[in-house]
Amino acid sequence: MLWNSLNLFITIFETLSVQKIEFSLKLPANAKELYDCVINFDNHKKAFPSQLKNIEIVENDGTKITTKETLVFNTYIGNTEINQKTIHERIFPNIKSEIIEGPFKNSKIDVVFEEPGEGTKVSCKIELSVSLKYKILSSVIIKKYKVILTSLLYKMNSLAEDK
Amino acid sequence: MTDEIINWDNVFLQSETFQKNKPFQYTFVKNFLNKEFYDVLYSSYPEDDDSWIIPKDFGRSAKKRWFGEADPNSDKCSLDVEDSSLNESWNKFFHYIHSKEFLQNMSRFSNFEINKLKHFAFIKNGKGSFNMPHTHHPTEKKEDYGYNLTLLVYFAKGWKKGDPGGTYLASEEDEESIIFEPYDLDNSCVIFAESSHSWHGSRYMTQDAIRRSIQFTLI
């Protein structure tokens, strides 16, 4: 009885811990060129030398790429370092990423690159699942995710346009 | 010297707006500098050379240059120095913003006790530049702030209404919450008070234009 109640509590708590955010951007670069810049993970490290301490590809079958990365978040309680593993499924115009290890395990980031005439419409959907340990930071982290993803897209757009 | 450099009448006209604005204190001053003085500063704004740097912060992309040895990241940040690579007018302006007259007038304008200049930088934004929404003092107690006022003065002619690049002010850490964005960047100034929620930034520039500006902070 107690065990069931505890499990129910944990399930409810974890459901409440999932934060969602959706947004879109219109960028001037060609959709495929922008897509290729974003899926090149070496570009991420160059764009965020302080926030992305490390990123390495541990598996790549052409469509699915698994990366292992160390992120640094500057939070109210100082710098927090996070190690995680992510699977990215790449089928143009989509990149579907799912975090499979780390405190944000089961989080999903879907990005779609559409070409409505000139430029690219980038639609982003983030579903952030936060472990109990990081629950206190979840509202900060979801906002930071939007800022970081937007900033990455801006920098990749500049890179794509410079090609 | 009162109006030879800064149009103080224009600044004081915005004093009440600044003090009453919400969710944090801010205002926008047109014709901030005396026209003749502005024209000289405009035509001698420093050109690109080795003294400009591109900060590696994740949330921004723009070029910066310090005034002589007054590097904002060093213990010389507040020193009233000379920059021999700049002309007499730029040196005069830099000395003036350290002067008692300037600091007293800014105290009168803001109703804050302003005692000195803290940092100064030339900032140049071009195509591809941006600055994600941020605050300078997200967690510190008011009494521990490094500075209390930030000023951005623009030296960019022909800015089109609606074009990104001017420093916007926002109510949250989100460009969707912009409450003010300037488009007249020809001799104008954005002034805002530092607080934990003084969100500001500049939208991603997609147009071929150069936003030349200076930013300085006061405490």
PDB file of C-alpha atoms in Angstrom, chain B residues 20-149:
ATOM      1  CA  LYS B  20       8.510  56.197 -13.335  1.00  0.00           C
ATOM      2  CA  ASN B  21       8.965  53.560 -16.050  1.00  0.00           C
ATOM      3  CA  LYS B  22       8.137  49.942 -15.230  1.00  0.00           C
ATOM      4  CA  PRO B  23       8.962  47.059 -14.899  1.00  0.00           C
ATOM      5  CA  PHE B  24      12.325  48.765 -14.407  1.00  0.00           C
ATOM      6  CA  GLN B  25      13.563  52.306 -14.791  1.00  0.00           C
ATOM      7  CA  TYR B  26      14.566  53.201 -18.365  1.00  0.00           C
ATOM      8  CA  THR B  27      14.281  55.909 -20.971  1.00  0.00           C
ATOM      9  CA  PHE B  28      15.374  56.900 -24.459  1.00  0.00           C
ATOM     10  CA  VAL B  29      16.982  60.276 -25.164  1.00  0.00           C
ATOM     11  CA  LYS B  30      17.076  61.651 -28.723  1.00  0.00           C
ATOM     12  CA  ASN B  31      19.794  64.161 -29.687  1.00  0.00           C
ATOM     13  CA  PHE B  32      21.786  63.113 -26.646  1.00  0.00           C
ATOM     14  CA  LEU B  33      25.002  64.835 -27.680  1.00  0.00           C
ATOM     15  CA  ASN B  34      25.493  68.393 -28.836  1.00  0.00           C
ATOM     16  CA  LYS B  35      25.102  68.240 -32.648  1.00  0.00           C
ATOM     17  CA  GLU B  36      28.515  69.695 -33.530  1.00  0.00           C
ATOM     18  CA  PHE B  37      30.288  67.544 -30.976  1.00  0.00           C
ATOM     19  CA  TYR B  38      28.358  64.456 -32.116  1.00  0.00           C
ATOM     20  CA  ASP B  39      29.335  65.071 -35.747  1.00  0.00           C
ATOM     21  CA  VAL B  40      33.020  65.078 -34.795  1.00  0.00           C
ATOM     22  CA  LEU B  41      32.672  61.882 -32.714  1.00  0.00           C
ATOM     23  CA  TYR B  42      30.627  60.276 -35.504  1.00  0.00           C
ATOM     24  CA  SER B  43      33.225  60.999 -38.172  1.00  0.00           C
ATOM     25  CA  SER B  44      36.100  59.810 -35.969  1.00  0.00           C
ATOM     26  CA  TYR B  45      34.463  56.712 -34.456  1.00  0.00           C
ATOM     27  CA  PRO B  46      37.288  54.129 -34.277  1.00  0.00           C
ATOM     28  CA  GLU B  47      37.712  51.944 -37.349  1.00  0.00           C
ATOM     29  CA  ASP B  48      38.258  48.176 -37.241  1.00  0.00           C
ATOM     30  CA  ASP B  49      41.797  47.210 -36.276  1.00  0.00           C
ATOM     31  CA  ASP B  50      43.641  44.878 -33.877  1.00  0.00           C
ATOM     32  CA  SER B  51      42.272  46.722 -30.842  1.00  0.00           C
ATOM     33  CA  TRP B  52      38.767  45.282 -31.452  1.00  0.00           C
ATOM     34  CA  ILE B  53      37.857  41.928 -29.930  1.00  0.00           C
ATOM     35  CA  ILE B  54      34.970  39.505 -30.416  1.00  0.00           C
ATOM     36  CA  PRO B  55      33.805  38.221 -26.997  1.00  0.00           C
ATOM     37  CA  LYS B  56      33.269  34.460 -26.857  1.00  0.00           C
ATOM     38  CA  ASP B  57      30.086  34.527 -24.759  1.00  0.00           C
ATOM     39  CA  PHE B  58      27.502  32.050 -26.032  1.00  0.00           C
ATOM     40  CA  GLY B  59      24.700  34.589 -26.030  1.00  0.00           C
ATOM     41  CA  ARG B  60      26.184  37.347 -28.119  1.00  0.00           C
ATOM     42  CA  SER B  61      28.096  38.213 -31.228  1.00  0.00           C
ATOM     43  CA  ALA B  62      29.530  41.717 -31.657  1.00  0.00           C
ATOM     44  CA  LYS B  63      32.862  43.549 -31.703  1.00  0.00           C
ATOM     45  CA  LYS B  64      34.187  45.505 -28.736  1.00  0.00           C
ATOM     46  CA  ARG B  65      37.019  47.929 -28.141  1.00  0.00           C
ATOM     47  CA  TRP B  66      38.166  49.546 -24.922  1.00  0.00           C
ATOM     48  CA  PHE B  67      39.257  53.140 -24.304  1.00  0.00           C
ATOM     49  CA  GLY B  68      43.052  52.980 -23.981  1.00  0.00           C
ATOM     50  CA  GLU B  69      44.051  50.871 -21.014  1.00  0.00           C
ATOM     51  CA  ALA B  70      40.601  51.136 -19.390  1.00  0.00           C
ATOM     52  CA  ASP B  71      39.764  47.467 -20.033  1.00  0.00           C
ATOM     53  CA  PRO B  72      36.432  46.750 -18.271  1.00  0.00           C
ATOM     54  CA  ASN B  73      37.776  43.364 -17.169  1.00  0.00           C
ATOM     55  CA  SER B  74      40.823  44.858 -15.460  1.00  0.00           C
ATOM     56  CA  ASP B  75      41.479  46.934 -12.350  1.00  0.00           C
ATOM     57  CA  LYS B  76      41.996  49.915 -14.693  1.00  0.00           C
ATOM     58  CA  CYS B  77      38.343  49.845 -15.807  1.00  0.00           C
ATOM     59  CA  SER B  78      37.379  53.070 -14.037  1.00  0.00           C
ATOM     60  CA  LEU B  79      40.541  55.067 -14.691  1.00  0.00           C
ATOM     61  CA  ASP B  80      40.322  58.385 -16.511  1.00  0.00           C
ATOM     62  CA  VAL B  81      43.018  57.628 -19.071  1.00  0.00           C
ATOM     63  CA  GLU B  82      44.109  59.025 -22.458  1.00  0.00           C
ATOM     64  CA  ASP B  83      43.822  57.033 -25.663  1.00  0.00           C
ATOM     65  CA  SER B  84      46.423  58.425 -28.038  1.00  0.00           C
ATOM     66  CA  SER B  85      44.956  56.455 -30.955  1.00  0.00           C
ATOM     67  CA  LEU B  86      41.767  58.527 -30.682  1.00  0.00           C
ATOM     68  CA  ASN B  87      41.333  62.223 -31.408  1.00  0.00           C
ATOM     69  CA  GLU B  88      40.995  65.098 -28.956  1.00  0.00           C
ATOM     70  CA  SER B  89      37.161  65.025 -29.034  1.00  0.00           C
ATOM     71  CA  TRP B  90      36.927  61.368 -28.000  1.00  0.00           C
ATOM     72  CA  ASN B  91      39.443  62.011 -25.212  1.00  0.00           C
ATOM     73  CA  LYS B  92      37.484  65.098 -24.147  1.00  0.00           C
ATOM     74  CA  PHE B  93      34.269  63.041 -24.054  1.00  0.00           C
ATOM     75  CA  PHE B  94      35.918  60.259 -22.043  1.00  0.00           C
ATOM     76  CA  HIS B  95      37.301  62.775 -19.507  1.00  0.00           C
ATOM     77  CA  TYR B  96      33.911  64.496 -19.330  1.00  0.00           C
ATOM     78  CA  ILE B  97      32.028  61.327 -18.355  1.00  0.00           C
ATOM     79  CA  HIS B  98      34.437  61.026 -15.412  1.00  0.00           C
ATOM     80  CA  SER B  99      33.846  64.651 -14.381  1.00  0.00           C
ATOM     81  CA  LYS B 100      32.010  65.896 -11.310  1.00  0.00           C
ATOM     82  CA  GLU B 101      29.602  67.838 -13.544  1.00  0.00           C
ATOM     83  CA  PHE B 102      28.593  64.760 -15.527  1.00  0.00           C
ATOM     84  CA  LEU B 103      28.194  62.553 -12.447  1.00  0.00           C
ATOM     85  CA  GLN B 104      26.168  65.221 -10.603  1.00  0.00           C
ATOM     86  CA  ASN B 105      23.886  65.676 -13.596  1.00  0.00           C
ATOM     87  CA  MET B 106      23.346  61.925 -13.902  1.00  0.00           C
ATOM     88  CA  SER B 107      22.528  61.815 -10.181  1.00  0.00           C
ATOM     89  CA  ARG B 108      19.984  64.597 -10.708  1.00  0.00           C
ATOM     90  CA  PHE B 109      18.527  62.806 -13.746  1.00  0.00           C
ATOM     91  CA  SER B 110      18.194  59.397 -12.104  1.00  0.00           C
ATOM     92  CA  ASN B 111      17.735  60.356  -8.472  1.00  0.00           C
ATOM     93  CA  PHE B 112      20.492  57.832  -7.705  1.00  0.00           C
ATOM     94  CA  GLU B 113      23.703  58.736  -5.934  1.00  0.00           C
ATOM     95  CA  ILE B 114      26.151  58.424  -8.841  1.00  0.00           C
ATOM     96  CA  ASN B 115      29.809  58.665  -7.875  1.00  0.00           C
ATOM     97  CA  LYS B 116      31.896  57.364 -10.732  1.00  0.00           C
ATOM     98  CA  LEU B 117      32.156  55.787 -14.138  1.00  0.00           C
ATOM     99  CA  LYS B 118      32.658  52.041 -13.872  1.00  0.00           C
ATOM    100  CA  HIS B 119      33.114  50.659 -17.429  1.00  0.00           C
ATOM    101  CA  PHE B 120      33.356  51.994 -20.959  1.00  0.00           C
ATOM    102  CA  ALA B 121      33.348  50.148 -24.303  1.00  0.00           C
ATOM    103  CA  PHE B 122      32.921  50.822 -27.991  1.00  0.00           C
ATOM    104  CA  ILE B 123      30.528  48.211 -29.406  1.00  0.00           C
ATOM    105  CA  LYS B 124      30.039  47.551 -33.105  1.00  0.00           C
ATOM    106  CA  ASN B 125      27.240  45.273 -34.340  1.00  0.00           C
ATOM    107  CA  GLY B 126      26.995  44.150 -37.953  1.00  0.00           C
ATOM    108  CA  LYS B 127      25.119  41.562 -39.985  1.00  0.00           C
ATOM    109  CA  GLY B 128      24.897  38.394 -37.843  1.00  0.00           C
ATOM    110  CA  SER B 129      25.365  40.248 -34.530  1.00  0.00           C
ATOM    111  CA  PHE B 130      22.978  39.683 -31.660  1.00  0.00           C
ATOM    112  CA  ASN B 131      22.800  39.760 -27.893  1.00  0.00           C
ATOM    113  CA  MET B 132      20.406  37.363 -26.210  1.00  0.00           C
ATOM    114  CA  PRO B 133      18.213  38.798 -23.405  1.00  0.00           C
ATOM    115  CA  HIS B 134      20.178  39.091 -20.186  1.00  0.00           C
ATOM    116  CA  THR B 135      20.537  41.097 -17.004  1.00  0.00           C
ATOM    117  CA  HIS B 136      23.838  42.196 -15.525  1.00  0.00           C
ATOM    118  CA  HIS B 137      22.889  41.525 -11.903  1.00  0.00           C
ATOM    119  CA  PRO B 138      20.639  38.439 -11.821  1.00  0.00           C
ATOM    120  CA  THR B 139      21.437  37.303  -8.281  1.00  0.00           C
ATOM    121  CA  GLU B 140      23.364  40.004  -6.409  1.00  0.00           C
ATOM    122  CA  LYS B 141      21.876  42.118  -3.651  1.00  0.00           C
ATOM    123  CA  LYS B 142      21.337  45.747  -4.701  1.00  0.00           C
ATOM    124  CA  GLU B 143      24.093  46.946  -2.356  1.00  0.00           C
ATOM    125  CA  ASP B 144      26.570  44.593  -4.059  1.00  0.00           C
ATOM    126  CA  TYR B 145      25.901  45.753  -7.650  1.00  0.00           C
ATOM    127  CA  GLY B 146      29.001  46.590  -9.673  1.00  0.00           C
ATOM    128  CA  TYR B 147      27.111  49.538 -11.188  1.00  0.00           C
ATOM    129  CA  ASN B 148      23.638  51.055 -11.054  1.00  0.00           C
ATOM    130  CA  LEU B 149      23.098  52.710 -14.441  1.00  0.00           C
TER     131      LEU B 149
END
